[in-house]
Amino acid sequence: MFPALETELKQQTLPDPYEDFMYHHLQYYGYFKGPTCLSSAVHRQIEAENRDSLMLNSPLLKSRQLLHDDLGEVNSRLREPRDLFAFFSSSGPLQAPRWPIECEVIKENIHHIEWVPPQPEYFYQPTGNEKVPEIVGEEKGTVVYQLDSVPSEDSYFTSSRVGGKRGIIKELAVTLQGPEDNTLLFESRFESGNLQKAVRVNTYEYELTLRTDLYTNKHTQWFYFRVQNTRKDVTYRFTIVNLLKPKSLYTIGMKPLMYSQLDASTHSIGWRREGDEIRYYRNNTEDGQQPFYCLTWTIQFPHDQDTCFFAHFYPYTYTDLQCFLLSVANSPVQSQFCKLRTLCRSLAGNTVYLLTITNPARTPQEAAAKKAVVLTARVHPGESNGSWIMKGFLDFILSNSPDAQLLRDIFIFKVVPMLNPDGVIVGNYRCSLAGRDLNRHYKTILKESFPCIWHTRNMIKRLLEEREVLLYCDFHGHSRKNNIFLYGCNNNDRKFWLHERVFPLMLSKNAPDKFSFHSCNFKVQKCKEGTGRVVMWRMGILNSYTMESTFGGSTLGNKRDTHFTPEDLKSLGYHVCDTLLDFCDPDRTKFMQCLAELKELLQQEIHKKFKELGQDMDLEGSWSDISLSDIESSTSGSDSSLSDGLPVHLLNTADELNQKKKMYKKKKRKPLQSRKQRNKQYQKSNLMQESKLTEDAPEGAGFASTLQKQPAFFKNSENTSSSMMKNEKPRLNELNGRDKGTSLGPSKMTTLILTKNKERMQREKPGFTVSCSPKRNTNPSQEPAPDTKPNWSRNRYPATKGGRTTAVVYPSLHIYTYP
C-alpha cells in the first residue's frame, strides 16, 4: 500500500551484513555473547548503555593489556609494552632454558662456587698396576639409574618448552631400603648433565653409560652427573663403558673433577681433581658397529651422606652465562660501552647473545676508522674451557684497566659468548639439536636449521662491508693434546707472508707457561672447509684462528705437569688482550722481531724436512718459495669430526633452496667499458626503433625494402662522418619541403634518423651532448679520497707495556656507530 514506507521499515529492521558477520565472528571466538541479528541502531544503543559494565565487569573481555587487581577489577593502567628482544631486567628472573619436549628435567637449581686450589694439581702418574675391570653389564648387575627415552639418530628435533617434557617427573634412582642401604643415587637431568645409565656391579663398583648427543648415535665424551648417599673412607670404582675416542688425555695423567656440596658449604672448596688407579682402555665387548673405550677410576668421598658431582671439565652452563650478562647489563659503567643484543634464536628458541664492546667515539670519522675483532665460543657445547677463556677476556675488556680502555678506544669487539646454547643446555658434547657439528656447516644455506652459525656468518659479512676485521678467533677445547694453541690458515699472498703466524708467536711469548707455539698448525685441509676459521679466512680475515685449550693441563715452564684451573684459562683471556696491543703497536719492533724469528724457524723446519727425505737443499736461495702446506703436517690430531652431511629430513629442503637460488640467479651482463660504448648502444637502439617506425609508415615503403638488402646498415650509421652531422638541419628542411610521395635513399634516411635521435636526447637530458669521448674529472681535489686508515699517534700505542698506564680519555659523547 505504501511501498516507500515498506522500504524504509525493511532498511531499519534488516541487520547490516558486515556487522552481523563480525558479531558472529566475535561470538564464535568467545569475545562477545549476545544477540547477533540486531539492527545497527540497537547495537549502538546496547553499546552506549553497557560500555562501562563491559569494561569493568564483563567476563567477555579477554584483553591481556589491562591490568587486574587481586579482586578481579580492571585497572585503567595498561601493561608495559614487551621489549622487542627479551633482555634481562633487574627486577625480573632470568630466561628459563628451553628444552626439547622429549627431555625430562628436574626442578632443582644446580649451582657451584668458584674456587682456586691453593696448591697445583699435578697429573696422575700411572704405576702400571692399574686394574682393568671386566665389563659385566646389566645382565649380571643391577640398573640403579636409566633415562627412559633418549632421542636417537632415527628421530629429529620438533619442538621445545621451558622445563622440557610435560607431566610428572619420575624418580629414576632406586628407592633406598633403609639407612643401612649404601646404594648411590644418580642424577643427570639438569642443565648440561650427561649420564644415561648406571649399573651396580658390586657393592662399591658402578658401570656408567653416557648419553650420546641428542638425535645422533655418537659423540660420547662429556659427562656431568650427581651422586648422593655417599659413604666416607670407602673406595668406590666408576667405569664409563661407551667412550668413542681411541686416544685421550686420561692416558697421560688427566684426572676427573669432583665437587662436594658439604665441602663447598662448610669450607668454600669447589671443583678439584680427584681419582686414583686411572686407566683408559679399549672395551672388549663389541657391538659389531664401532669400538668403545672405557675410563675407570677409584675415589674416596670426603663425607658420609654427601651430595657430590663428577665432570669431564669445569661446567659452565647457559644459566651461568645469563647471570654474568645480567651483572653487565645492570652495571651503570659497563653498560655504557657494552651493548647487549640478540643475535638470533636457537633451534629450541634460546637466545644467542651478541655483545658489542667499544668506547664512544669523539667523531663519526674516528668511529668509522676503528677496526673490528670478532670472538666466539661454545660452538661445541662440551668444550666448556672455551667459556672460561671467554669469561677471562670479558672480565678484562670490561674493566677500568688502562689497557682495556685503550683497546676499547681503538677497536670494536663483536663477541658471541655461546654459539650453541641448545647443546650446552641438554649436555651434548659436539652437536646442536640438528644432530650435526655446527663447526662443519658455516657455509650452510639452511637458515632455519642452523640459525646460530648462519646469523654469525651474516653478521661478520656485514661487518666486513663496513670496516676491516683484524682478527677472528673461535674458542674450543681439546681432548688429546695438552697446553693451549691455535689453528690458523696459511696466507698465499707473498706481501703478507708468515703474517698470520705473528699473533700466535706473540701470544706464546706473553703466556709461555700455557701457550705452545710449536703445537700450532696453519694447514687448511679439505675436511675443514666448513669450519668457522676457514670460512672467515676465505671471506677476507687474514688473522682467522681456532683457539684450542686442553682439558688437561700444561707441559711448559712453571706449570709443567699440572692441571689447568678456571683461573688459568681466564688469565689467557687477558693475554689475548695483551697480545692485541703488541700486535697493533705502531712501534713495529716486536712485529718485525717475530717475523724474523718465524723465518728462521721455517728455515729450520724445511732443513729438517729435507733431511728426513734424505735430500740436500741450498736454503740461501729459493727456500721462501716452498709451499708452507708441503712442510706442515695435517691437524689430524685435533678434535675434528668429519661432516656427516645433512640429516635426512633436511636434504629435500637444501635441494629446494639450491634450485631456487639457481632459478632466481640473474645472468650477469657484461659491463660497458666506457661512456662512448654506452652512447653507441643507445644510438643503435634508437636507430632500430626509428627504422621500425619508418618501415611501418607509407612514406618509408621504398626504404624498408632497401634496408632489408643492406645488412651493414648499422655499421655505416656508426661511421657517419662529422660533415653529415653539420648538414642535418638543411636536410631536415629539405625533407619538410618534399612531397609525400617522395622516397628517401638509405644514406639520407640514416642522417635523418641520427639527427632526430640527437635532438630527442638533448630534449630529454638537458646538458647531455652526444660525444664520443667520455667526460673526465680533471680536478684532483674532487676525486674520491682513498680508503683512509686510522692515523694512530704514538702516544695511543705505547712502545712498551709499562708505558700503558696513561690512556687517552675521551669525553662521554654518546655517538654510537655500531654495525
PDB file of N, CA and C in Angstrom, residues 114-123 257 271 273 313-314 384-393 395 483-484 507 510-515 547-556 558-576:
ATOM      1  N   GLU A 114      82.958 -20.902  42.651  1.00  0.00           N
ATOM      2  CA  GLU A 114      84.284 -20.882  42.022  1.00  0.00           C
ATOM      3  C   GLU A 114      85.343 -20.901  43.119  1.00  0.00           C
ATOM      4  N   TRP A 115      86.391 -21.635  42.847  1.00  0.00           N
ATOM      5  CA  TRP A 115      87.441 -21.828  43.858  1.00  0.00           C
ATOM      6  C   TRP A 115      88.759 -22.098  43.167  1.00  0.00           C
ATOM      7  N   VAL A 116      89.823 -21.529  43.709  1.00  0.00           N
ATOM      8  CA  VAL A 116      91.164 -21.740  43.163  1.00  0.00           C
ATOM      9  C   VAL A 116      91.924 -22.624  44.137  1.00  0.00           C
ATOM     10  N   PRO A 117      92.383 -23.795  43.685  1.00  0.00           N
ATOM     11  CA  PRO A 117      93.147 -24.669  44.598  1.00  0.00           C
ATOM     12  C   PRO A 117      94.394 -23.961  45.106  1.00  0.00           C
ATOM     13  N   PRO A 118      94.686 -24.096  46.384  1.00  0.00           N
ATOM     14  CA  PRO A 118      95.872 -23.408  46.926  1.00  0.00           C
ATOM     15  C   PRO A 118      97.182 -23.982  46.417  1.00  0.00           C
ATOM     16  N   GLN A 119      97.174 -25.254  46.011  1.00  0.00           N
ATOM     17  CA  GLN A 119      98.382 -25.912  45.511  1.00  0.00           C
ATOM     18  C   GLN A 119      98.132 -26.416  44.090  1.00  0.00           C
ATOM     19  N   PRO A 120      99.174 -26.507  43.279  1.00  0.00           N
ATOM     20  CA  PRO A 120      98.997 -27.039  41.923  1.00  0.00           C
ATOM     21  C   PRO A 120      98.466 -28.467  41.981  1.00  0.00           C
ATOM     22  N   GLU A 121      97.590 -28.791  41.048  1.00  0.00           N
ATOM     23  CA  GLU A 121      97.022 -30.137  40.953  1.00  0.00           C
ATOM     24  C   GLU A 121      97.783 -30.903  39.862  1.00  0.00           C
ATOM     25  N   TYR A 122      98.648 -31.795  40.281  1.00  0.00           N
ATOM     26  CA  TYR A 122      99.541 -32.484  39.351  1.00  0.00           C
ATOM     27  C   TYR A 122      98.821 -33.613  38.624  1.00  0.00           C
ATOM     28  N   PHE A 123      99.391 -33.974  37.468  1.00  0.00           N
ATOM     29  CA  PHE A 123      98.867 -35.096  36.703  1.00  0.00           C
ATOM     30  C   PHE A 123      98.989 -36.380  37.519  1.00  0.00           C
ATOM     31  N   LEU A 257      87.082 -34.527  37.547  1.00  0.00           N
ATOM     32  CA  LEU A 257      86.771 -33.469  38.509  1.00  0.00           C
ATOM     33  C   LEU A 257      85.661 -33.927  39.448  1.00  0.00           C
ATOM     34  N   TRP A 271      85.347 -27.229  42.789  1.00  0.00           N
ATOM     35  CA  TRP A 271      85.790 -28.354  41.968  1.00  0.00           C
ATOM     36  C   TRP A 271      87.276 -28.631  42.202  1.00  0.00           C
ATOM     37  N   ARG A 273      90.539 -31.815  41.272  1.00  0.00           N
ATOM     38  CA  ARG A 273      90.929 -33.025  40.569  1.00  0.00           C
ATOM     39  C   ARG A 273      91.093 -34.165  41.580  1.00  0.00           C
ATOM     40  N   PHE A 313      85.046 -31.700  32.731  1.00  0.00           N
ATOM     41  CA  PHE A 313      85.753 -30.432  32.894  1.00  0.00           C
ATOM     42  C   PHE A 313      84.830 -29.490  33.669  1.00  0.00           C
ATOM     43  N   TYR A 314      85.385 -28.349  34.075  1.00  0.00           N
ATOM     44  CA  TYR A 314      84.620 -27.391  34.877  1.00  0.00           C
ATOM     45  C   TYR A 314      83.375 -26.939  34.102  1.00  0.00           C
ATOM     46  N   SER A 384      83.671 -26.736  27.552  1.00  0.00           N
ATOM     47  CA  SER A 384      83.394 -25.612  28.449  1.00  0.00           C
ATOM     48  C   SER A 384      84.625 -24.768  28.718  1.00  0.00           C
ATOM     49  N   ASN A 385      85.833 -25.285  28.434  1.00  0.00           N
ATOM     50  CA  ASN A 385      87.030 -24.464  28.645  1.00  0.00           C
ATOM     51  C   ASN A 385      87.008 -23.220  27.759  1.00  0.00           C
ATOM     52  N   GLY A 386      86.330 -23.277  26.611  1.00  0.00           N
ATOM     53  CA  GLY A 386      86.189 -22.081  25.785  1.00  0.00           C
ATOM     54  C   GLY A 386      85.430 -20.979  26.491  1.00  0.00           C
ATOM     55  N   SER A 387      84.438 -21.343  27.304  1.00  0.00           N
ATOM     56  CA  SER A 387      83.675 -20.333  28.043  1.00  0.00           C
ATOM     57  C   SER A 387      84.513 -19.687  29.135  1.00  0.00           C
ATOM     58  N   TRP A 388      85.416 -20.444  29.739  1.00  0.00           N
ATOM     59  CA  TRP A 388      86.246 -19.857  30.791  1.00  0.00           C
ATOM     60  C   TRP A 388      87.259 -18.871  30.214  1.00  0.00           C
ATOM     61  N   ILE A 389      87.805 -19.179  29.021  1.00  0.00           N
ATOM     62  CA  ILE A 389      88.680 -18.200  28.365  1.00  0.00           C
ATOM     63  C   ILE A 389      87.885 -16.958  27.988  1.00  0.00           C
ATOM     64  N   MET A 390      86.677 -17.166  27.465  1.00  0.00           N
ATOM     65  CA  MET A 390      85.828 -16.033  27.095  1.00  0.00           C
ATOM     66  C   MET A 390      85.495 -15.178  28.311  1.00  0.00           C
ATOM     67  N   LYS A 391      85.228 -15.813  29.444  1.00  0.00           N
ATOM     68  CA  LYS A 391      84.922 -15.049  30.656  1.00  0.00           C
ATOM     69  C   LYS A 391      86.122 -14.218  31.108  1.00  0.00           C
ATOM     70  N   GLY A 392      87.327 -14.786  30.996  1.00  0.00           N
ATOM     71  CA  GLY A 392      88.512 -14.012  31.340  1.00  0.00           C
ATOM     72  C   GLY A 392      88.695 -12.824  30.421  1.00  0.00           C
ATOM     73  N   PHE A 393      88.440 -13.025  29.130  1.00  0.00           N
ATOM     74  CA  PHE A 393      88.534 -11.918  28.187  1.00  0.00           C
ATOM     75  C   PHE A 393      87.519 -10.829  28.529  1.00  0.00           C
ATOM     76  N   ASP A 395      85.987 -10.247  31.397  1.00  0.00           N
ATOM     77  CA  ASP A 395      86.318  -9.605  32.674  1.00  0.00           C
ATOM     78  C   ASP A 395      87.349  -8.496  32.480  1.00  0.00           C
ATOM     79  N   ASN A 483      98.301 -28.256  26.821  1.00  0.00           N
ATOM     80  CA  ASN A 483      98.619 -26.854  26.540  1.00  0.00           C
ATOM     81  C   ASN A 483      97.492 -26.181  25.741  1.00  0.00           C
ATOM     82  N   ILE A 484      97.777 -24.945  25.349  1.00  0.00           N
ATOM     83  CA  ILE A 484      96.838 -24.142  24.556  1.00  0.00           C
ATOM     84  C   ILE A 484      97.558 -23.740  23.279  1.00  0.00           C
ATOM     85  N   LEU A 507     101.581 -14.428  21.339  1.00  0.00           N
ATOM     86  CA  LEU A 507     100.820 -14.973  22.461  1.00  0.00           C
ATOM     87  C   LEU A 507     101.637 -15.999  23.237  1.00  0.00           C
ATOM     88  N   ASN A 510     103.839 -14.079  25.566  1.00  0.00           N
ATOM     89  CA  ASN A 510     103.132 -13.462  26.688  1.00  0.00           C
ATOM     90  C   ASN A 510     102.628 -14.484  27.700  1.00  0.00           C
ATOM     91  N   ALA A 511     102.390 -15.723  27.248  1.00  0.00           N
ATOM     92  CA  ALA A 511     101.927 -16.776  28.165  1.00  0.00           C
ATOM     93  C   ALA A 511     102.787 -18.017  27.947  1.00  0.00           C
ATOM     94  N   PRO A 512     104.066 -17.965  28.298  1.00  0.00           N
ATOM     95  CA  PRO A 512     104.988 -19.075  27.959  1.00  0.00           C
ATOM     96  C   PRO A 512     104.710 -20.358  28.718  1.00  0.00           C
ATOM     97  N   ASP A 513     104.022 -20.280  29.861  1.00  0.00           N
ATOM     98  CA  ASP A 513     103.765 -21.495  30.636  1.00  0.00           C
ATOM     99  C   ASP A 513     102.421 -22.138  30.299  1.00  0.00           C
ATOM    100  N   LYS A 514     101.683 -21.558  29.337  1.00  0.00           N
ATOM    101  CA  LYS A 514     100.385 -22.114  28.964  1.00  0.00           C
ATOM    102  C   LYS A 514     100.262 -22.340  27.466  1.00  0.00           C
ATOM    103  N   PHE A 515     100.789 -21.423  26.668  1.00  0.00           N
ATOM    104  CA  PHE A 515     100.566 -21.455  25.223  1.00  0.00           C
ATOM    105  C   PHE A 515     101.789 -22.033  24.523  1.00  0.00           C
ATOM    106  N   MET A 547      91.148 -21.330  18.609  1.00  0.00           N
ATOM    107  CA  MET A 547      91.985 -21.498  19.797  1.00  0.00           C
ATOM    108  C   MET A 547      91.584 -22.785  20.499  1.00  0.00           C
ATOM    109  N   GLU A 548      92.535 -23.691  20.635  1.00  0.00           N
ATOM    110  CA  GLU A 548      92.316 -24.977  21.283  1.00  0.00           C
ATOM    111  C   GLU A 548      92.953 -24.954  22.668  1.00  0.00           C
ATOM    112  N   SER A 549      92.122 -25.126  23.685  1.00  0.00           N
ATOM    113  CA  SER A 549      92.628 -25.206  25.061  1.00  0.00           C
ATOM    114  C   SER A 549      92.379 -26.612  25.589  1.00  0.00           C
ATOM    115  N   THR A 550      93.365 -27.170  26.216  1.00  0.00           N
ATOM    116  CA  THR A 550      93.301 -28.561  26.632  1.00  0.00           C
ATOM    117  C   THR A 550      92.324 -28.765  27.787  1.00  0.00           C
ATOM    118  N   PHE A 551      91.781 -29.999  27.869  1.00  0.00           N
ATOM    119  CA  PHE A 551      91.022 -30.392  29.055  1.00  0.00           C
ATOM    120  C   PHE A 551      91.959 -30.769  30.191  1.00  0.00           C
ATOM    121  N   GLY A 552      93.215 -30.981  29.867  1.00  0.00           N
ATOM    122  CA  GLY A 552      94.179 -31.399  30.876  1.00  0.00           C
ATOM    123  C   GLY A 552      94.916 -30.234  31.490  1.00  0.00           C
ATOM    124  N   GLY A 553      96.188 -30.059  31.103  1.00  0.00           N
ATOM    125  CA  GLY A 553      96.981 -29.008  31.726  1.00  0.00           C
ATOM    126  C   GLY A 553      98.174 -28.647  30.876  1.00  0.00           C
ATOM    127  N   SER A 554      99.224 -28.202  31.536  1.00  0.00           N
ATOM    128  CA  SER A 554     100.391 -27.652  30.858  1.00  0.00           C
ATOM    129  C   SER A 554     101.579 -28.601  30.973  1.00  0.00           C
ATOM    130  N   THR A 555     102.410 -28.555  29.934  1.00  0.00           N
ATOM    131  CA  THR A 555     103.703 -29.250  29.975  1.00  0.00           C
ATOM    132  C   THR A 555     104.843 -28.254  29.818  1.00  0.00           C
ATOM    133  N   LEU A 556     104.564 -26.965  30.107  1.00  0.00           N
ATOM    134  CA  LEU A 556     105.519 -25.888  29.851  1.00  0.00           C
ATOM    135  C   LEU A 556     105.855 -25.140  31.133  1.00  0.00           C
ATOM    136  N   ASN A 558     106.722 -23.142  34.426  1.00  0.00           N
ATOM    137  CA  ASN A 558     106.439 -23.342  35.846  1.00  0.00           C
ATOM    138  C   ASN A 558     105.201 -24.197  36.095  1.00  0.00           C
ATOM    139  N   LYS A 559     104.350 -24.334  35.104  1.00  0.00           N
ATOM    140  CA  LYS A 559     103.133 -25.124  35.275  1.00  0.00           C
ATOM    141  C   LYS A 559     103.268 -26.534  34.698  1.00  0.00           C
ATOM    142  N   ARG A 560     104.436 -26.966  34.499  1.00  0.00           N
ATOM    143  CA  ARG A 560     104.672 -28.275  33.888  1.00  0.00           C
ATOM    144  C   ARG A 560     104.023 -29.380  34.707  1.00  0.00           C
ATOM    145  N   ASP A 561     103.285 -30.271  34.010  1.00  0.00           N
ATOM    146  CA  ASP A 561     102.646 -31.452  34.604  1.00  0.00           C
ATOM    147  C   ASP A 561     101.575 -31.090  35.627  1.00  0.00           C
ATOM    148  N   THR A 562     100.935 -29.950  35.464  1.00  0.00           N
ATOM    149  CA  THR A 562      99.833 -29.561  36.354  1.00  0.00           C
ATOM    150  C   THR A 562      98.580 -29.307  35.533  1.00  0.00           C
ATOM    151  N   HIS A 563      97.424 -29.549  36.165  1.00  0.00           N
ATOM    152  CA  HIS A 563      96.144 -29.306  35.516  1.00  0.00           C
ATOM    153  C   HIS A 563      95.843 -27.807  35.452  1.00  0.00           C
ATOM    154  N   PHE A 564      95.127 -27.429  34.423  1.00  0.00           N
ATOM    155  CA  PHE A 564      94.622 -26.058  34.329  1.00  0.00           C
ATOM    156  C   PHE A 564      93.416 -25.886  35.239  1.00  0.00           C
ATOM    157  N   THR A 565      93.319 -24.734  35.839  1.00  0.00           N
ATOM    158  CA  THR A 565      92.146 -24.344  36.624  1.00  0.00           C
ATOM    159  C   THR A 565      91.384 -23.270  35.846  1.00  0.00           C
ATOM    160  N   PRO A 566      90.164 -22.943  36.256  1.00  0.00           N
ATOM    161  CA  PRO A 566      89.460 -21.842  35.588  1.00  0.00           C
ATOM    162  C   PRO A 566      90.237 -20.535  35.597  1.00  0.00           C
ATOM    163  N   GLU A 567      91.007 -20.289  36.644  1.00  0.00           N
ATOM    164  CA  GLU A 567      91.795 -19.064  36.696  1.00  0.00           C
ATOM    165  C   GLU A 567      92.886 -19.060  35.631  1.00  0.00           C
ATOM    166  N   ASP A 568      93.469 -20.224  35.371  1.00  0.00           N
ATOM    167  CA  ASP A 568      94.475 -20.305  34.313  1.00  0.00           C
ATOM    168  C   ASP A 568      93.866 -19.957  32.954  1.00  0.00           C
ATOM    169  N   LEU A 569      92.678 -20.485  32.699  1.00  0.00           N
ATOM    170  CA  LEU A 569      92.033 -20.212  31.423  1.00  0.00           C
ATOM    171  C   LEU A 569      91.580 -18.767  31.330  1.00  0.00           C
ATOM    172  N   LYS A 570      91.084 -18.218  32.420  1.00  0.00           N
ATOM    173  CA  LYS A 570      90.674 -16.810  32.402  1.00  0.00           C
ATOM    174  C   LYS A 570      91.875 -15.891  32.197  1.00  0.00           C
ATOM    175  N   SER A 571      93.016 -16.293  32.733  1.00  0.00           N
ATOM    176  CA  SER A 571      94.208 -15.470  32.527  1.00  0.00           C
ATOM    177  C   SER A 571      94.605 -15.438  31.055  1.00  0.00           C
ATOM    178  N   LEU A 572      94.305 -16.507  30.324  1.00  0.00           N
ATOM    179  CA  LEU A 572      94.618 -16.499  28.900  1.00  0.00           C
ATOM    180  C   LEU A 572      93.737 -15.492  28.163  1.00  0.00           C
ATOM    181  N   GLY A 573      92.503 -15.285  28.636  1.00  0.00           N
ATOM    182  CA  GLY A 573      91.682 -14.243  28.051  1.00  0.00           C
ATOM    183  C   GLY A 573      92.316 -12.871  28.192  1.00  0.00           C
ATOM    184  N   TYR A 574      92.979 -12.626  29.319  1.00  0.00           N
ATOM    185  CA  TYR A 574      93.722 -11.372  29.480  1.00  0.00           C
ATOM    186  C   TYR A 574      94.901 -11.312  28.519  1.00  0.00           C
ATOM    187  N   HIS A 575      95.610 -12.450  28.358  1.00  0.00           N
ATOM    188  CA  HIS A 575      96.772 -12.454  27.467  1.00  0.00           C
ATOM    189  C   HIS A 575      96.376 -12.205  26.014  1.00  0.00           C
ATOM    190  N   VAL A 576      95.176 -12.600  25.634  1.00  0.00           N
ATOM    191  CA  VAL A 576      94.695 -12.281  24.283  1.00  0.00           C
ATOM    192  C   VAL A 576      94.616 -10.766  24.100  1.00  0.00           C
TER     193      VAL A 576
END
